[in-house]
């Protein structure tokens, strides 16, 4: 899709694929991402691999009530609000822009050419 403010929008799913209160792991432009559809309709998208040892977060636990994403391997835990590390605290998930276009779910892939996975330390805007 079209270029917008430094990102290219890619369709990753439809609302039929991802209902409220559910999540999905998908690949977009060579990177694994996890998209969560919060109760109430808001969408969030983060890097899909744990920054610890490249384990797919979609294989872990998403707790909508607690607002957390937990890796299945070593139980690293991240906030569903912004991707910040909760356990341990010195890490962060890259958060992608995400939006709906009709029934399509679109993820904004940055043009910076950098991999979004494996950013173990808290590189918020790097």
mmCIF file of C-alpha atoms in Angstrom:
data_model
loop_
_atom_site.group_PDB
_atom_site.id
_atom_site.type_symbol
_atom_site.label_atom_id
_atom_site.label_comp_id
_atom_site.label_asym_id
_atom_site.label_seq_id
_atom_site.Cartn_x
_atom_site.Cartn_y
_atom_site.Cartn_z
ATOM 1 C CA UNK A 1 0.000 0.000 0.000
ATOM 2 C CA UNK A 2 0.927 3.644 -0.057
ATOM 3 C CA UNK A 3 3.894 5.279 1.611
ATOM 4 C CA UNK A 4 2.913 7.420 4.611
ATOM 5 C CA UNK A 5 5.243 9.332 6.977
ATOM 6 C CA UNK A 6 8.197 6.974 6.675
ATOM 7 C CA UNK A 7 6.232 3.714 6.636
ATOM 8 C CA UNK A 8 4.746 1.460 3.998
ATOM 9 C CA UNK A 9 1.361 0.024 4.945
ATOM 10 C CA UNK A 10 1.036 -3.744 4.472
ATOM 11 C CA UNK A 11 -2.116 -5.779 4.910
ATOM 12 C CA UNK A 12 -1.471 -8.599 7.387
ATOM 13 C CA UNK A 13 -4.988 -9.872 8.121
ATOM 14 C CA UNK A 14 -8.673 -9.006 8.067
ATOM 15 C CA UNK A 15 -11.088 -8.474 10.931
ATOM 16 C CA UNK A 16 -12.503 -11.917 10.101
ATOM 17 C CA UNK A 17 -9.021 -13.379 10.728
ATOM 18 C CA UNK A 18 -8.518 -11.566 14.036
ATOM 19 C CA UNK A 19 -11.492 -11.091 16.322
ATOM 20 C CA UNK A 20 -11.583 -8.846 19.376
ATOM 21 C CA UNK A 21 -9.844 -10.506 22.314
ATOM 22 C CA UNK A 22 -7.532 -12.551 20.090
ATOM 23 C CA UNK A 23 -4.030 -12.292 18.614
ATOM 24 C CA UNK A 24 -2.180 -13.503 15.556
ATOM 25 C CA UNK A 25 1.450 -13.938 14.575
ATOM 26 C CA UNK A 26 2.275 -13.079 10.954
ATOM 27 C CA UNK A 27 5.251 -12.219 8.792
ATOM 28 C CA UNK A 28 5.459 -8.803 7.202
ATOM 29 C CA UNK A 29 8.369 -7.774 4.956
ATOM 30 C CA UNK A 30 10.563 -10.551 6.367
ATOM 31 C CA UNK A 31 9.877 -9.801 10.043
ATOM 32 C CA UNK A 32 7.630 -11.703 12.450
ATOM 33 C CA UNK A 33 5.040 -9.532 14.182
ATOM 34 C CA UNK A 34 2.290 -10.148 16.697
ATOM 35 C CA UNK A 35 -0.996 -8.270 16.281
ATOM 36 C CA UNK A 36 -3.397 -8.096 19.212
ATOM 37 C CA UNK A 37 -7.030 -7.067 18.886
ATOM 38 C CA UNK A 38 -8.033 -5.644 22.235
ATOM 39 C CA UNK A 39 -11.572 -5.949 23.567
ATOM 40 C CA UNK A 40 -13.240 -2.727 22.430
ATOM 41 C CA UNK A 41 -11.617 -2.831 18.986
ATOM 42 C CA UNK A 42 -8.174 -1.235 19.354
ATOM 43 C CA UNK A 43 -5.299 -2.954 17.539
ATOM 44 C CA UNK A 44 -1.661 -3.126 18.640
ATOM 45 C CA UNK A 45 1.309 -4.626 16.812
ATOM 46 C CA UNK A 46 4.770 -5.505 18.120
ATOM 47 C CA UNK A 47 7.854 -7.353 16.940
ATOM 48 C CA UNK A 48 6.900 -11.012 16.960
ATOM 49 C CA UNK A 49 10.126 -12.471 18.350
ATOM 50 C CA UNK A 50 11.212 -12.281 21.949
ATOM 51 C CA UNK A 51 14.388 -10.162 22.116
ATOM 52 C CA UNK A 52 15.962 -12.764 24.392
ATOM 53 C CA UNK A 53 16.369 -15.786 22.109
ATOM 54 C CA UNK A 54 14.192 -15.237 19.028
ATOM 55 C CA UNK A 55 11.231 -17.298 20.273
ATOM 56 C CA UNK A 56 7.934 -16.507 18.534
ATOM 57 C CA UNK A 57 5.746 -14.504 20.910
ATOM 58 C CA UNK A 58 2.615 -15.849 19.193
ATOM 59 C CA UNK A 59 3.562 -19.220 20.731
ATOM 60 C CA UNK A 60 3.451 -17.645 24.185
ATOM 61 C CA UNK A 61 0.635 -16.248 26.299
ATOM 62 C CA UNK A 62 -1.341 -13.072 25.675
ATOM 63 C CA UNK A 63 -3.300 -12.049 28.773
ATOM 64 C CA UNK A 64 -5.809 -9.364 27.832
ATOM 65 C CA UNK A 65 -6.963 -8.899 31.429
ATOM 66 C CA UNK A 66 -3.429 -8.307 32.721
ATOM 67 C CA UNK A 67 -2.355 -6.504 29.523
ATOM 68 C CA UNK A 68 0.720 -8.669 29.005
ATOM 69 C CA UNK A 69 2.506 -10.726 26.360
ATOM 70 C CA UNK A 70 4.659 -13.530 27.807
ATOM 71 C CA UNK A 71 7.265 -15.545 25.911
ATOM 72 C CA UNK A 72 6.803 -19.309 26.139
ATOM 73 C CA UNK A 73 10.516 -20.102 26.534
ATOM 74 C CA UNK A 74 11.766 -18.148 29.542
ATOM 75 C CA UNK A 75 8.650 -16.180 30.510
ATOM 76 C CA UNK A 76 9.951 -12.753 29.553
ATOM 77 C CA UNK A 77 6.940 -10.476 29.952
ATOM 78 C CA UNK A 78 6.005 -7.314 28.059
ATOM 79 C CA UNK A 79 3.332 -4.654 28.418
ATOM 80 C CA UNK A 80 0.609 -4.801 25.801
ATOM 81 C CA UNK A 81 0.295 -1.010 26.153
ATOM 82 C CA UNK A 82 3.670 -0.017 24.726
ATOM 83 C CA UNK A 83 5.923 -3.103 24.549
ATOM 84 C CA UNK A 84 8.084 -2.173 27.533
ATOM 85 C CA UNK A 85 9.693 -5.018 29.428
ATOM 86 C CA UNK A 86 8.042 -5.972 32.700
ATOM 87 C CA UNK A 87 10.272 -8.958 33.452
ATOM 88 C CA UNK A 88 13.058 -8.096 32.857
ATOM 89 C CA UNK A 89 12.626 -4.324 32.782
ATOM 90 C CA UNK A 90 15.656 -3.445 30.630
ATOM 91 C CA UNK A 91 14.146 -4.586 27.340
ATOM 92 C CA UNK A 92 11.386 -3.513 24.997
ATOM 93 C CA UNK A 93 9.419 -4.788 22.017
ATOM 94 C CA UNK A 94 9.395 -2.640 18.892
ATOM 95 C CA UNK A 95 5.880 -1.282 18.408
ATOM 96 C CA UNK A 96 4.585 -0.978 14.865
ATOM 97 C CA UNK A 97 1.912 1.410 13.703
ATOM 98 C CA UNK A 98 -1.288 -0.486 12.935
ATOM 99 C CA UNK A 99 -4.672 0.578 11.575
ATOM 100 C CA UNK A 100 -7.898 -0.674 10.063
ATOM 101 C CA UNK A 101 -8.948 0.116 6.505
ATOM 102 C CA UNK A 102 -12.467 -1.226 6.192
ATOM 103 C CA UNK A 103 -12.077 -4.919 7.058
ATOM 104 C CA UNK A 104 -8.300 -4.935 6.407
ATOM 105 C CA UNK A 105 -5.696 -4.774 9.184
ATOM 106 C CA UNK A 106 -2.615 -2.838 8.054
ATOM 107 C CA UNK A 107 0.824 -2.638 9.662
ATOM 108 C CA UNK A 108 3.174 0.288 8.995
ATOM 109 C CA UNK A 109 6.646 -1.014 8.108
ATOM 110 C CA UNK A 110 9.310 1.674 8.724
ATOM 111 C CA UNK A 111 11.672 2.634 5.904
ATOM 112 C CA UNK A 112 14.733 2.789 8.175
ATOM 113 C CA UNK A 113 16.042 -0.547 6.860
ATOM 114 C CA UNK A 114 16.734 -1.835 10.380
ATOM 115 C CA UNK A 115 15.574 -5.123 11.798
ATOM 116 C CA UNK A 116 13.026 -4.597 14.541
ATOM 117 C CA UNK A 117 13.700 -7.880 16.312
ATOM 118 C CA UNK A 118 16.497 -8.541 18.753
ATOM 119 C CA UNK A 119 16.588 -5.049 20.216
ATOM 120 C CA UNK A 120 17.219 -6.327 23.715
ATOM 121 C CA UNK A 121 17.959 -2.996 25.397
ATOM 122 C CA UNK A 122 15.436 -0.167 25.549
ATOM 123 C CA UNK A 123 16.076 1.533 22.203
ATOM 124 C CA UNK A 124 12.843 3.475 22.219
ATOM 125 C CA UNK A 125 13.226 5.529 19.062
ATOM 126 C CA UNK A 126 16.394 4.146 17.531
#
